[in-house]
Amino acid sequence: MTKTWWKEAIVYQIYPRSFKDSNGDGIGDLRGIIEKADYLAELGVNVVWMSPHFKSPNVDNGYDVSDYCDVMDEFGTMADFDELLAVLHQRGIKLIIDLVVNHSSDQHKWFQEAKKSKDNPYRDYYIWQKPKENGDPPNDWESYFSGSVWELDEASGEYYLHLFCKEQPDLNWENPQLREEVYNLMRFWLDKGVDGFRMDVIPLISKDWTFPNYPEGRFADLTLYANGARVHEFLQEMNEKVLRQYDCMTVGECFGVFAHQALDYIGEDRNELQTIYHFDHVGGREEHNFEHGWTEIPMLKLKGIFERWDFTIGDKGWNTIYFGNHDNQRVVSRFGNDTTFRVESAKMLATLLLTQRGTPYIYQGDEIGMTNCDFKDISEYNDVQVLNAYKVLVEGKGVSAQQFLDNANQIARDHARNPIPWTNEANGGFTSGTPWLKVNPKYPEINVADAVADQDSVFHYYHELIALRKANEALTYGAYCDLLPNHAAIWAYSRTLEDKQFIIVVNFYGNEEALHLPEIEGKTLLVSNYATHKDGSLQPYEARIYGM
Ligand code: ISL
Ligand code: CA
């Protein structure tokens, strides 16, 4: 097992639009992040993953890029970016940025050119298909943002492919010229000193060009889109032409990749990516979840998923650990208890996140135990995935608006995108203007200033665990062993590296649980989210870390 900085990384994900507004336009920006660099250093993280900061019309809040080598107007200037990079590096924090190259924005000059004519030199940067005999789209695939994945270009009478919204045309990776464009834009940022990339839906870049119909009734089936025939060839080329020329970190967003496929992407002998993250425990927010609702997976299944990924990857690659990001609801609302046991359960989840084998990712705001927000009406939402689903389901199919809103109030991606509340002042101190998305009304109680001032807060617990992980290699490189694999409420495991061992025990739910674990006999209790402990039982959401 080779030891390296990106395995020892503790990553903090920033969604710039919602992090901090510095100029009063209600939208977070790069100077806002610069303002808070000391906060990140105090927390103790050593890598920042920043969601897209490139020029974009923001149909999908930056995941629709119109210029890969320039900064989004709302976020500031290239000089601001250069200053942000320097400010983070001065604090020993590396920066990885978002590589969104499965698709571009329809406003990108490549697409504007491609639409001009069938023989335009940029035409084949995208994926065009003729209609069926009867004029219908080439097949029945459905977009992750509702509707067909095919949009008709009237001028040429051909359809173009978009797995996401129609303003996000898929790029044609079969075209070597397009691939060279991607490698050039990667070098542009790496040559500036950026430390790596998080790669948006990277398993989707190789398509099945026979474009088969869905097998009967399978909705948004990932196996139809992901892991196409040439995906590994493309990634090996990317690695050879760009990645291996730099000391950079890569993490693929592996939507559609299952544990048995992991090492195809990250095996140390594969020369593709270093790490990926999977969706087995978070799933998609496909349209039918907005209609039929969604149920959380039981912890017994959750720890089975974690064990399967750890066992499969082992020391032949390197795993990623996360519970939340900008596409998922707040972790304490989803996996914990955001009412009576908000602080305890947020700390319990932090314990799981920061003591597993694999690079942990903290999503902005989870370190202060932010909860889901209560969205009252569809007009309060911003996310294209929610708004498109509402059009199809409520306005189109007649699903009750209340049913939709109840479901969206659980699963919508907007819950992760409420602005960060820095203080208990108006708008949580996020902006002096009108925030682009509503500030969670709980900001008077849940905000950074109060969290930093309260030694017992979720923030200080994260701070303590980050320090513990940094100080003990066993928490990074130690083997993982589930000690109570069949217990439906207690998740207990050891982390062992040579003669160093930690034992982590959490009660994942809100009922007191009897604890029979001989492995903790004689061990020292190092950290807990409770001040007092009962021998032989765990209190609701109680978490403990034992050391030698
Ligand atoms: O799970 C999902 C589909 O149901 C969505 O949350 C999401 O589209 C998927 O996880 C892929 O996410 C990435 O690509 C999208 C972008 O909207 C997401 O923000 C990004 O993380 C398209 O670029
Ligand atoms: Ca701003």
Coordinates of C-alpha atoms and ligand atoms in Angstrom, one line a residue:
M1 CA 0.0 0.0 0.0
T2 CA 1.8 3.2 -1.2
K3 CA 1.2 6.1 1.1
T4 CA 0.4 9.5 -0.5
W5 CA -1.2 12.9 0.1
W6 CA -4.5 12.2 -1.7
K7 CA -5.0 9.1 0.5
E8 CA -4.4 11.3 3.5
A9 CA -6.7 14.0 2.2
I10 CA -9.6 15.2 4.2
V11 CA -11.7 16.8 1.6
Y12 CA -14.2 19.7 2.1
Q13 CA -16.6 20.2 -0.8
I14 CA -17.5 23.8 -1.6
Y15 CA -20.6 24.7 -3.8
P16 CA -19.4 28.3 -4.5
R17 CA -22.9 29.6 -5.3
S18 CA -24.0 28.9 -1.7
F19 CA -20.8 29.4 0.3
K20 CA -20.3 33.1 0.8
D21 CA -21.3 36.2 -1.1
S22 CA -18.7 39.0 -1.0
N23 CA -20.3 41.7 -3.2
G24 CA -24.0 41.7 -2.1
D25 CA -25.5 40.3 -5.3
G26 CA -26.9 37.4 -3.3
I27 CA -24.7 34.8 -5.1
G28 CA -21.7 33.2 -3.5
D29 CA -18.4 33.9 -5.2
L30 CA -14.6 33.2 -5.2
R31 CA -13.8 36.2 -3.0
G32 CA -16.3 34.9 -0.5
I33 CA -14.2 31.7 -0.3
I34 CA -11.0 33.7 0.1
E35 CA -12.7 35.5 3.0
K36 CA -13.3 32.1 4.7
A37 CA -9.9 30.4 4.0
D38 CA -8.9 30.8 7.7
Y39 CA -12.2 29.0 8.7
L40 CA -11.3 26.1 6.4
A41 CA -7.7 26.0 7.9
E42 CA -9.1 26.1 11.4
L43 CA -11.5 23.2 10.7
G44 CA -8.3 21.3 9.5
V45 CA -9.3 20.1 6.1
N46 CA -6.3 19.8 3.6
V47 CA -8.1 19.5 0.2
V48 CA -11.0 21.6 -1.2
W49 CA -13.1 20.2 -4.0
M50 CA -14.8 23.2 -5.6
S51 CA -17.9 22.6 -7.7
P52 CA -17.8 24.2 -11.2
H53 CA -16.5 27.8 -11.3
F54 CA -16.4 28.0 -15.1
K55 CA -18.5 30.3 -17.3
S56 CA -22.0 29.0 -17.4
P57 CA -25.6 30.1 -18.0
N58 CA -26.4 28.2 -14.8
V59 CA -29.2 26.1 -16.1
D60 CA -27.7 23.4 -13.9
N61 CA -25.7 25.8 -11.6
G62 CA -22.4 25.5 -13.4
Y63 CA -22.7 21.9 -14.5
D64 CA -23.4 23.4 -17.9
V65 CA -20.1 24.9 -19.0
S66 CA -20.0 27.5 -21.7
D67 CA -16.2 28.3 -21.4
Y68 CA -14.0 25.8 -19.7
C69 CA -11.0 28.2 -19.4
D70 CA -12.7 31.2 -17.8
V71 CA -14.5 32.0 -14.6
M72 CA -18.3 32.4 -14.3
D73 CA -19.2 36.1 -14.3
E74 CA -21.2 35.7 -11.0
F75 CA -18.2 34.2 -9.3
G76 CA -15.6 36.8 -10.2
T77 CA -12.5 37.0 -12.3
M78 CA -9.5 34.8 -13.2
A79 CA -7.4 37.0 -10.9
D80 CA -9.8 36.1 -8.1
F81 CA -9.3 32.4 -8.9
D82 CA -5.5 32.8 -8.9
E83 CA -5.7 34.5 -5.5
L84 CA -8.0 31.8 -4.1
L85 CA -5.6 29.1 -5.2
A86 CA -2.6 31.0 -3.6
V87 CA -4.6 31.6 -0.4
L88 CA -5.5 27.9 0.0
H89 CA -2.0 26.7 -0.9
Q90 CA -0.5 29.2 1.7
R91 CA -2.7 27.4 4.3
G92 CA -1.5 23.9 3.2
I93 CA -4.9 23.3 1.5
K94 CA -4.9 21.8 -2.0
L95 CA -7.6 22.6 -4.6
I96 CA -9.3 20.1 -6.9
I97 CA -11.8 21.5 -9.4
D98 CA -14.8 19.9 -11.2
L99 CA -14.2 18.4 -14.7
V100 CA -17.6 18.4 -16.4
V101 CA -16.8 16.9 -19.8
N102 CA -19.6 14.4 -20.4
H103 CA -21.5 17.4 -21.7
S104 CA -21.1 21.1 -22.2
S105 CA -23.6 23.9 -22.1
D106 CA -25.6 24.5 -25.3
Q107 CA -24.1 28.1 -25.1
H108 CA -20.6 26.8 -25.5
K109 CA -19.1 28.1 -28.8
W110 CA -18.5 24.5 -29.9
F111 CA -22.3 23.8 -29.8
Q112 CA -23.2 27.2 -31.3
E113 CA -20.9 26.3 -34.2
A114 CA -22.1 22.7 -34.4
K115 CA -25.7 23.8 -34.8
K116 CA -24.8 26.0 -37.8
S117 CA -24.6 23.1 -40.3
K118 CA -24.1 19.3 -40.6
D119 CA -20.6 19.9 -42.1
N120 CA -19.4 22.4 -39.6
P121 CA -16.0 21.4 -38.2
Y122 CA -17.5 21.3 -34.6
R123 CA -20.6 19.2 -35.6
D124 CA -19.0 16.0 -34.4
Y125 CA -18.0 17.4 -31.1
Y126 CA -21.6 16.4 -30.2
I127 CA -23.9 13.3 -30.8
W128 CA -26.4 13.7 -33.6
Q129 CA -28.9 11.0 -34.8
K130 CA -31.5 11.0 -37.5
P131 CA -35.2 10.6 -36.4
K132 CA -36.9 7.2 -36.8
E133 CA -38.9 6.7 -40.1
N134 CA -42.0 8.1 -38.3
G135 CA -40.1 11.2 -37.1
D136 CA -39.8 9.9 -33.5
P137 CA -36.5 10.3 -31.5
P138 CA -33.9 7.5 -32.1
N139 CA -34.9 5.6 -28.9
D140 CA -36.9 5.8 -25.7
W141 CA -34.1 6.7 -23.3
E142 CA -35.2 9.1 -20.5
S143 CA -33.1 12.0 -19.2
Y144 CA -32.1 12.2 -15.5
F145 CA -33.8 15.6 -15.7
S146 CA -37.1 14.2 -17.2
G147 CA -38.3 13.8 -20.8
S148 CA -36.4 12.3 -23.7
V149 CA -32.6 12.5 -24.0
W150 CA -33.1 13.6 -27.6
E151 CA -33.8 17.2 -28.6
L152 CA -34.7 18.0 -32.2
D153 CA -32.5 20.6 -34.0
E154 CA -35.1 22.0 -36.5
A155 CA -32.5 23.4 -38.8
S156 CA -30.8 20.1 -39.6
G157 CA -33.8 17.8 -38.8
E158 CA -31.5 15.7 -36.6
Y159 CA -31.7 15.1 -32.9
Y160 CA -28.8 15.7 -30.4
L161 CA -28.2 13.6 -27.3
H162 CA -28.5 15.1 -23.7
L163 CA -28.5 12.6 -20.8
F164 CA -29.2 15.6 -18.6
C165 CA -31.2 18.7 -19.6
K166 CA -31.5 19.8 -23.2
E167 CA -29.2 22.7 -22.4
Q168 CA -26.4 20.1 -21.7
P169 CA -25.6 18.4 -25.0
D170 CA -23.4 15.3 -24.6
L171 CA -19.9 15.6 -26.0
N172 CA -18.8 13.0 -28.5
W173 CA -15.8 11.3 -27.0
E174 CA -15.4 9.1 -30.1
N175 CA -14.0 12.2 -31.7
P176 CA -10.2 12.4 -31.1
Q177 CA -10.2 16.1 -31.7
L178 CA -12.8 16.7 -28.9
R179 CA -10.7 14.5 -26.6
E180 CA -7.6 16.7 -27.4
E181 CA -9.7 19.8 -26.5
V182 CA -10.5 18.2 -23.1
Y183 CA -6.9 17.4 -22.5
N184 CA -5.9 20.9 -23.3
L185 CA -8.3 22.5 -20.9
M186 CA -7.2 20.1 -18.2
R187 CA -3.5 21.2 -18.8
F188 CA -4.7 24.8 -18.6
W189 CA -5.8 24.4 -15.0
L190 CA -3.0 22.0 -13.9
D191 CA -0.4 24.4 -15.3
K192 CA -2.0 27.1 -13.0
G193 CA -1.2 24.8 -10.1
V194 CA -4.6 23.2 -9.5
D195 CA -4.1 19.9 -7.6
G196 CA -6.6 17.7 -9.5
F197 CA -10.1 17.0 -10.7
R198 CA -13.4 15.6 -9.5
M199 CA -14.8 14.1 -12.8
D200 CA -18.5 14.6 -13.3
V201 CA -20.4 11.4 -14.4
I202 CA -17.2 10.2 -16.1
P203 CA -18.5 6.6 -16.6
L204 CA -21.0 8.0 -19.1
I205 CA -18.5 9.4 -21.7
S206 CA -18.5 6.2 -23.8
K207 CA -21.9 5.6 -25.4
D208 CA -23.4 2.6 -27.1
W209 CA -23.8 4.0 -30.5
T210 CA -26.4 1.5 -31.5
F211 CA -28.6 3.4 -29.1
P212 CA -30.8 0.4 -28.2
N213 CA -34.2 1.0 -26.7
Y214 CA -34.7 0.4 -23.0
P215 CA -35.4 -3.2 -22.2
E216 CA -39.1 -3.2 -21.4
G217 CA -40.0 -0.8 -18.6
R218 CA -36.5 -0.2 -17.1
F219 CA -36.4 3.5 -16.1
A220 CA -33.2 5.5 -16.3
D221 CA -31.2 2.3 -16.0
L222 CA -27.7 3.3 -15.4
T223 CA -26.2 0.2 -16.9
L224 CA -27.5 1.5 -20.2
Y225 CA -25.5 4.6 -20.0
A226 CA -22.4 3.8 -17.9
N227 CA -19.3 1.8 -18.5
G228 CA -19.5 2.0 -22.2
A229 CA -17.1 -0.1 -24.4
R230 CA -14.4 2.6 -24.7
V231 CA -14.6 4.3 -21.3
H232 CA -11.3 2.7 -20.0
E233 CA -9.5 3.3 -23.3
F234 CA -10.5 7.0 -23.0
L235 CA -9.4 7.2 -19.3
Q236 CA -6.1 5.5 -20.0
E237 CA -5.4 8.0 -22.8
M238 CA -6.3 10.9 -20.5
N239 CA -4.0 9.5 -17.9
E240 CA -1.1 9.0 -20.4
K241 CA -1.6 12.4 -22.1
V242 CA -2.3 14.5 -19.0
L243 CA -2.7 13.1 -15.6
R244 CA 0.5 11.2 -15.1
Q245 CA 2.4 14.3 -16.1
Y246 CA 1.3 16.0 -12.9
D247 CA 1.2 15.1 -9.1
C248 CA -2.6 15.4 -9.2
M249 CA -5.6 13.8 -7.5
T250 CA -8.5 12.4 -9.4
V251 CA -11.9 11.3 -8.2
G252 CA -14.5 10.0 -10.6
E253 CA -18.1 10.6 -9.9
C254 CA -19.0 7.0 -10.7
F255 CA -22.7 7.2 -11.2
G256 CA -23.5 3.7 -12.6
V257 CA -20.4 1.9 -11.3
F258 CA -20.8 -1.1 -8.9
A259 CA -18.3 -2.5 -6.5
H260 CA -17.2 -5.3 -8.8
Q261 CA -16.3 -2.7 -11.5
A262 CA -14.4 -0.4 -9.1
L263 CA -10.9 -1.7 -9.7
D264 CA -11.4 -1.4 -13.5
Y265 CA -11.3 2.4 -12.8
I266 CA -8.9 2.7 -9.9
G267 CA -6.7 -0.4 -9.8
E268 CA -3.1 0.9 -9.3
D269 CA -2.1 -1.1 -12.4
R270 CA -4.9 0.5 -14.5
N271 CA -3.3 3.9 -15.0
E272 CA -6.8 5.5 -15.2
L273 CA -8.1 7.2 -12.0
Q274 CA -6.9 7.1 -8.4
T275 CA -10.3 7.2 -6.7
I276 CA -14.0 7.2 -7.5
Y277 CA -17.2 7.6 -5.5
H278 CA -20.2 5.4 -5.9
F279 CA -24.0 5.8 -5.3
D280 CA -25.0 2.5 -3.7
H281 CA -25.9 4.2 -0.5
V282 CA -27.4 7.4 -1.9
G283 CA -29.1 6.4 -5.1
G284 CA -30.5 8.7 -7.8
R285 CA -33.3 11.2 -7.4
E286 CA -34.9 9.8 -10.5
E287 CA -38.2 11.3 -11.4
H288 CA -40.2 8.4 -9.9
N289 CA -38.8 9.3 -6.4
F290 CA -40.6 12.6 -6.7
E291 CA -43.8 10.7 -7.5
H292 CA -43.6 7.7 -5.3
G293 CA -41.4 8.9 -2.5
W294 CA -38.3 7.4 -1.2
T295 CA -37.3 5.4 1.8
E296 CA -33.9 5.3 3.5
I297 CA -31.9 2.1 3.5
P298 CA -31.6 0.3 6.8
M299 CA -28.2 0.6 8.5
L300 CA -27.7 -3.2 8.2
K301 CA -27.7 -2.7 4.4
L302 CA -25.7 0.5 4.7
K303 CA -22.8 -1.2 6.5
G304 CA -23.0 -4.1 4.1
I305 CA -22.4 -1.7 1.2
F306 CA -19.5 -0.1 3.0
E307 CA -18.0 -3.5 3.7
R308 CA -18.5 -4.7 0.1
W309 CA -16.6 -1.6 -1.3
D310 CA -13.8 -1.9 1.3
F311 CA -13.4 -5.6 0.8
T312 CA -13.5 -5.3 -3.1
I313 CA -11.0 -2.4 -3.2
G314 CA -8.9 -3.6 -0.2
D315 CA -5.3 -2.4 -0.7
K316 CA -5.5 -2.7 -4.5
G317 CA -6.9 0.8 -4.8
W318 CA -8.3 3.6 -2.7
N319 CA -11.9 4.2 -1.6
T320 CA -13.9 7.4 -1.0
I321 CA -16.2 7.9 2.0
Y322 CA -19.1 10.4 1.9
F323 CA -22.7 10.7 3.1
G324 CA -23.6 14.0 1.5
N325 CA -22.8 16.4 -1.3
H326 CA -24.5 19.1 -3.4
D327 CA -26.8 16.5 -5.0
N328 CA -28.1 15.0 -1.8
Q329 CA -30.2 16.1 1.1
R330 CA -28.5 17.1 4.3
V331 CA -26.9 14.1 6.0
V332 CA -28.3 14.7 9.5
S333 CA -31.8 14.8 8.0
R334 CA -31.3 11.8 5.8
F335 CA -29.3 9.4 7.9
G336 CA -29.6 11.0 11.4
N337 CA -32.3 12.8 13.4
D338 CA -32.6 16.5 12.7
T339 CA -34.9 17.3 15.6
T340 CA -34.4 15.9 19.1
F341 CA -31.0 14.4 18.4
R342 CA -29.6 16.7 15.8
V343 CA -26.2 17.3 17.5
E344 CA -25.7 13.8 18.7
S345 CA -26.6 12.2 15.3
A346 CA -24.6 14.7 13.3
K347 CA -21.6 13.8 15.5
M348 CA -22.3 10.1 15.1
L349 CA -22.3 10.5 11.3
A350 CA -19.1 12.5 11.5
T351 CA -17.6 9.6 13.5
L352 CA -18.4 7.2 10.7
L353 CA -17.3 9.6 8.0
L354 CA -13.9 10.3 9.5
T355 CA -12.8 6.9 10.8
Q356 CA -13.3 4.6 7.7
R357 CA -10.6 3.5 5.2
G358 CA -10.8 5.9 2.3
T359 CA -10.7 9.6 1.7
P360 CA -13.5 11.3 3.6
Y361 CA -15.5 14.1 1.9
I362 CA -17.2 16.7 4.2
Y363 CA -19.9 18.7 2.4
Q364 CA -20.1 22.4 3.3
G365 CA -22.5 23.0 6.2
D366 CA -22.5 19.4 7.4
E367 CA -19.7 20.3 9.8
I368 CA -22.2 22.5 11.7
G369 CA -25.1 20.0 11.4
M370 CA -27.2 21.9 8.9
T371 CA -30.5 20.3 8.2
N372 CA -32.9 20.0 5.3
C373 CA -34.9 23.2 4.7
D374 CA -38.7 23.4 4.6
F375 CA -39.6 24.4 1.0
K376 CA -43.3 25.4 1.0
D377 CA -43.9 25.8 -2.7
I378 CA -42.4 24.8 -6.1
S379 CA -41.6 28.5 -6.6
E380 CA -39.0 28.2 -3.8
Y381 CA -37.0 25.6 -5.6
N382 CA -34.2 26.3 -8.1
D383 CA -32.9 22.9 -9.2
V384 CA -33.6 22.0 -12.8
Q385 CA -34.1 18.4 -11.8
V386 CA -37.0 19.3 -9.5
L387 CA -38.6 21.8 -11.8
N388 CA -38.5 19.5 -14.8
A389 CA -39.9 16.6 -12.8
Y390 CA -42.7 18.9 -11.5
K391 CA -43.6 19.9 -15.1
V392 CA -43.8 16.2 -16.2
L393 CA -45.4 14.8 -13.1
V394 CA -47.7 17.5 -11.8
E395 CA -48.5 19.6 -14.8
G396 CA -48.3 16.7 -17.3
K397 CA -49.3 13.6 -15.5
G398 CA -51.6 15.0 -12.9
V399 CA -49.7 13.9 -9.8
S400 CA -50.9 15.9 -6.8
A401 CA -48.8 19.0 -6.2
Q402 CA -48.8 18.3 -2.5
Q403 CA -47.6 14.7 -3.0
F404 CA -44.8 16.0 -5.2
L405 CA -43.9 18.8 -2.7
D406 CA -43.9 16.3 0.2
N407 CA -41.5 14.1 -1.6
A408 CA -39.3 16.9 -2.9
N409 CA -39.1 18.2 0.6
Q410 CA -37.2 15.1 1.5
I411 CA -35.0 14.4 -1.6
A412 CA -34.6 17.6 -3.6
R413 CA -31.0 18.6 -4.2
D414 CA -31.9 22.1 -3.1
H415 CA -31.6 21.0 0.5
A416 CA -27.9 20.9 0.1
R417 CA -27.8 24.3 -1.7
N418 CA -29.3 26.7 0.9
P419 CA -26.6 29.4 1.6
I420 CA -24.2 28.7 4.4
P421 CA -25.3 30.7 7.5
W422 CA -22.2 32.4 8.9
T423 CA -23.9 34.3 11.7
N424 CA -27.4 34.7 13.3
E425 CA -27.8 38.1 11.4
A426 CA -30.2 38.6 8.5
N427 CA -29.7 36.0 5.8
G428 CA -27.4 34.2 8.1
G429 CA -24.7 36.7 7.2
F430 CA -24.3 35.0 3.8
T431 CA -25.2 38.1 1.8
S432 CA -26.0 41.7 2.3
G433 CA -28.4 41.4 -0.7
T434 CA -31.2 39.0 -1.5
P435 CA -30.0 35.4 -1.5
W436 CA -30.4 33.5 -4.8
L437 CA -32.0 30.6 -2.8
K438 CA -33.7 30.9 0.5
V439 CA -31.6 30.7 3.6
N440 CA -32.6 27.8 5.9
P441 CA -34.9 29.5 8.5
K442 CA -33.0 27.7 11.3
Y443 CA -30.0 30.0 10.8
P444 CA -30.6 31.8 14.2
E445 CA -29.8 28.5 15.9
I446 CA -27.6 26.8 13.3
N447 CA -24.8 29.1 12.1
V448 CA -21.0 29.0 11.9
A449 CA -20.3 31.8 14.4
D450 CA -22.4 30.1 17.2
A451 CA -20.9 26.7 16.3
V452 CA -17.3 27.9 16.5
A453 CA -18.1 29.7 19.9
D454 CA -19.6 26.5 21.4
Q455 CA -17.0 24.0 22.4
D456 CA -19.6 21.3 22.4
S457 CA -20.8 21.9 18.8
V458 CA -20.8 19.7 15.8
F459 CA -18.0 21.9 14.4
H460 CA -15.6 21.2 17.3
Y461 CA -16.4 17.5 17.0
Y462 CA -15.4 17.5 13.4
H463 CA -12.3 19.6 14.3
E464 CA -11.3 17.0 16.9
L465 CA -11.9 14.0 14.7
I466 CA -10.0 15.6 11.8
A467 CA -7.1 16.2 14.1
L468 CA -7.3 12.6 15.4
R469 CA -7.3 11.2 11.9
K470 CA -4.3 13.4 10.8
A471 CA -2.4 12.3 13.9
N472 CA -3.0 8.6 13.5
E473 CA -2.1 6.7 10.2
A474 CA -4.1 3.7 11.4
L475 CA -7.3 5.8 10.9
T476 CA -6.2 6.4 7.3
Y477 CA -4.4 3.2 6.3
G478 CA -5.6 0.7 8.9
A479 CA -7.5 -2.4 7.8
Y480 CA -11.3 -2.3 8.3
C481 CA -13.1 -5.1 10.1
D482 CA -16.8 -5.0 11.0
L483 CA -17.1 -6.4 14.6
L484 CA -20.9 -6.7 14.7
P485 CA -21.9 -7.3 11.1
N486 CA -25.3 -8.7 12.0
H487 CA -26.4 -6.0 14.5
A488 CA -29.2 -3.9 13.0
A489 CA -28.5 -0.8 15.1
I490 CA -24.9 -0.8 16.2
W491 CA -22.1 -0.3 13.7
A492 CA -18.8 -1.4 15.4
Y493 CA -15.5 -1.9 13.6
S494 CA -11.8 -1.9 14.1
R495 CA -9.1 -0.1 12.2
T496 CA -5.7 -1.9 12.5
L497 CA -2.3 -0.9 11.2
E498 CA 0.6 -3.0 12.6
D499 CA 0.5 -2.7 16.4
K500 CA -2.0 0.3 16.3
Q501 CA -5.7 -0.3 16.7
F502 CA -8.8 1.9 17.0
I503 CA -12.3 0.6 17.7
I504 CA -15.2 2.7 16.6
V505 CA -18.7 1.9 18.0
V506 CA -21.9 3.8 17.0
N507 CA -25.6 3.5 17.8
F508 CA -27.0 4.4 14.4
Y509 CA -30.5 5.0 15.7
G510 CA -32.4 6.7 18.5
N511 CA -33.2 3.8 20.8
E512 CA -30.9 2.7 23.7
E513 CA -29.0 -0.5 22.7
A514 CA -27.3 -3.1 24.8
L515 CA -23.6 -3.4 23.9
H516 CA -21.7 -6.6 24.2
L517 CA -18.3 -6.0 22.6
P518 CA -15.3 -7.7 24.4
E519 CA -12.9 -6.0 22.0
I520 CA -13.3 -2.7 23.9
E521 CA -12.2 -4.3 27.2
G522 CA -9.0 -2.6 28.5
K523 CA -9.1 0.0 25.7
T524 CA -9.1 3.8 26.3
L525 CA -12.1 5.8 25.4
L526 CA -10.6 8.7 23.3
V527 CA -13.6 10.4 21.8
S528 CA -17.4 10.4 22.3
N529 CA -20.4 12.5 21.5
Y530 CA -21.8 12.0 25.1
A531 CA -20.2 13.3 28.3
T532 CA -21.3 10.3 30.4
H533 CA -21.6 6.7 29.3
K534 CA -23.5 3.6 30.6
D535 CA -21.6 0.4 30.8
G536 CA -23.1 -2.3 28.6
S537 CA -25.3 0.0 26.6
L538 CA -25.3 2.8 24.0
Q539 CA -27.5 5.9 24.3
P540 CA -29.4 7.2 21.2
Y541 CA -26.9 8.0 18.4
E542 CA -24.0 7.5 20.8
A543 CA -20.6 7.3 19.2
R544 CA -17.4 6.2 20.8
I545 CA -13.8 5.8 19.6
Y546 CA -11.4 3.6 21.6
G547 CA -7.6 3.6 21.2
M548 CA -4.8 1.4 22.5
Ligands
ISL1 O1 -28.5 11.2 -8.9 C1 -28.9 12.0 -9.8 C2 -29.7 11.5 -11.0 O2 -30.9 11.0 -10.5 C3 -28.5 13.4 -9.8 O3 -28.3 13.8 -8.5 C4 -27.2 13.8 -10.6 O4 -27.6 14.2 -11.8 C5 -26.2 12.7 -10.7 O5 -25.8 12.3 -9.4 C6 -25.0 13.2 -11.5 O6 -24.5 14.4 -10.9 C7 -23.6 15.2 -11.6 O7 -23.9 15.5 -12.9 C8 -25.1 16.3 -13.1 C9 -25.2 17.5 -12.2 O8 -26.5 18.0 -12.2 C10 -24.8 17.1 -10.7 O9 -24.9 18.3 -9.9 C11 -23.4 16.5 -10.8 O10 -23.0 16.2 -9.4 C12 -25.0 16.8 -14.5 O11 -23.8 17.4 -14.7
CA2 CA -21.6 37.5 -5.1

